């Protein structure tokens, strides 16, 4: 059953994911349409938890306002009760047909139809699991000890609520818990009062997953929506607890059988919460914002030294831009340090941290470019124009170096982690040695950018040839290990060669960003490395 619900959820997201997101974005302009959208999407996903996690990410990113998002969640909670209503009927005969059709689509079709096959297989599994579960309950029904145990739990409603909440949290699905409660009540294993307690617990448990597992748990903006959803459930639970005796007395009238009455109570409970809270979603949203305000966190990618007033004095403006470019070199140094750690012991958290540093580089580079290009050209002396080009070249090449770390070298580490392989000891030592050499060259490039010393520029330019030779030796050693049949070398061959190539490209950017502009300005840079034709050898 759990796997079937998972297949339905992932299949719908893969088939209709972008359309679902666009649909939610359009529907949240009004609270009533937002409510309807929440119910519709949840019926498609078979899970209010999936809707909540998706919507939490939208609200945290500012794509959806908090008030309409709360209305969507009220609709999602009603939508999941309609899923229970549909599955509570005797539709098990459809299960083989759904699985057969799903397998056919999954094997024969491509793209969206193939993913929709997952949905059909999942629905078939859910229906089959429910039928088998009811059959498995037969021996339990005949056991007097089970009756006694469940009766004792039923006599203490908070225990039933707590157990159901924990089961729902673990299963990531209130549908499973409510269907279980209906099965127990239908077979006479549990009293209706215990079933009501389990339904209330399922509603509580389904509100815990988005709060505990949603993206950006430390971000107040990401916690507002799941917290608001939990608060509405807690208030509904408190009211239902206070009036539990009256509810237990009235509940049998909601359906022709105890199981149907339980399903109808589940729907009525969530509809009542929606009717009460829907008119007040915007004031409730404002209260949540006050309770969880967004802290003033400085943007690490925001420039610190680019004073707009200094643009009238180019020498000062260029000095400020150079200081900002040096911040970029510090960010690249931090990226290389993180890369070194990742290549020796891959960590997804560390990868994300390094990726965020590349975003900082992009912002700083864009700010430096915009600042330099806004300096009035007529105020620039020849030396100022030369320095402006040097700053632009340094910043641009640092940004390119960061892109290589982010898009290429982190990709190597991610593929290595996904495959569960490691570089050979010799191969890893070669790569780490090149990373360390890059870090040293980066420090030299930053010092050269400040000093402008042509002699130091020559030394850094010569490092390009040295780095190329070291990389070539590492490639040769790698091929020797391949020929000897080292298993870890064979498994990581393409990854190793990609890493060596990209490290060499980063070193080239450091040389071209810091040394070449100075050598070109002093006339010490050759136009080409090629010998004249006819003189080769």
Coordinates of C-alpha atoms in Angstrom, one line a residue, residues 300 328 330-343 345-362 398-399 401-411 413-414 435 506:
X300 CA 27.0 37.5 0.7
X328 CA 35.9 37.2 -5.6
X330 CA 38.5 34.9 -1.6
X331 CA 35.3 33.2 -2.7
X332 CA 37.1 31.1 -5.3
X333 CA 39.7 30.1 -2.6
X334 CA 36.8 29.0 -0.4
X335 CA 35.4 27.0 -3.2
X336 CA 38.7 25.2 -3.8
X337 CA 38.9 24.4 -0.2
X338 CA 35.4 22.9 -0.2
X339 CA 36.2 21.0 -3.5
X340 CA 39.3 19.5 -1.9
X341 CA 37.2 18.1 1.0
X342 CA 34.5 16.9 -1.4
X343 CA 36.9 15.0 -3.6
X345 CA 35.0 12.5 1.1
X346 CA 31.9 13.3 -0.9
X347 CA 29.2 15.2 1.0
X348 CA 26.0 16.4 -0.6
X349 CA 25.7 19.2 2.1
X350 CA 29.2 20.4 1.2
X351 CA 28.4 20.3 -2.5
X352 CA 25.4 22.6 -1.9
X353 CA 27.5 25.0 0.1
X354 CA 30.1 25.2 -2.7
X355 CA 27.3 25.7 -5.3
X356 CA 26.0 28.6 -3.2
X357 CA 29.4 30.2 -3.3
X358 CA 29.3 30.1 -7.1
X359 CA 26.0 32.1 -6.9
X360 CA 28.0 34.7 -4.8
X361 CA 30.6 34.9 -7.5
X362 CA 28.0 35.4 -10.2
X398 CA 37.4 34.2 -11.6
X399 CA 33.7 33.8 -12.4
X401 CA 36.8 29.4 -12.7
X402 CA 33.9 29.2 -10.3
X403 CA 31.6 27.9 -13.0
X404 CA 34.1 25.1 -13.7
X405 CA 34.1 24.1 -10.1
X406 CA 30.3 24.3 -9.8
X407 CA 29.2 22.7 -13.1
X408 CA 32.1 20.4 -13.9
X409 CA 34.1 19.3 -10.8
X410 CA 31.1 19.1 -8.5
X411 CA 29.4 17.0 -11.2
X413 CA 32.0 14.4 -7.3
X414 CA 28.3 13.8 -7.6
X435 CA 43.9 21.4 -6.3
X506 CA 40.8 26.7 -14.0

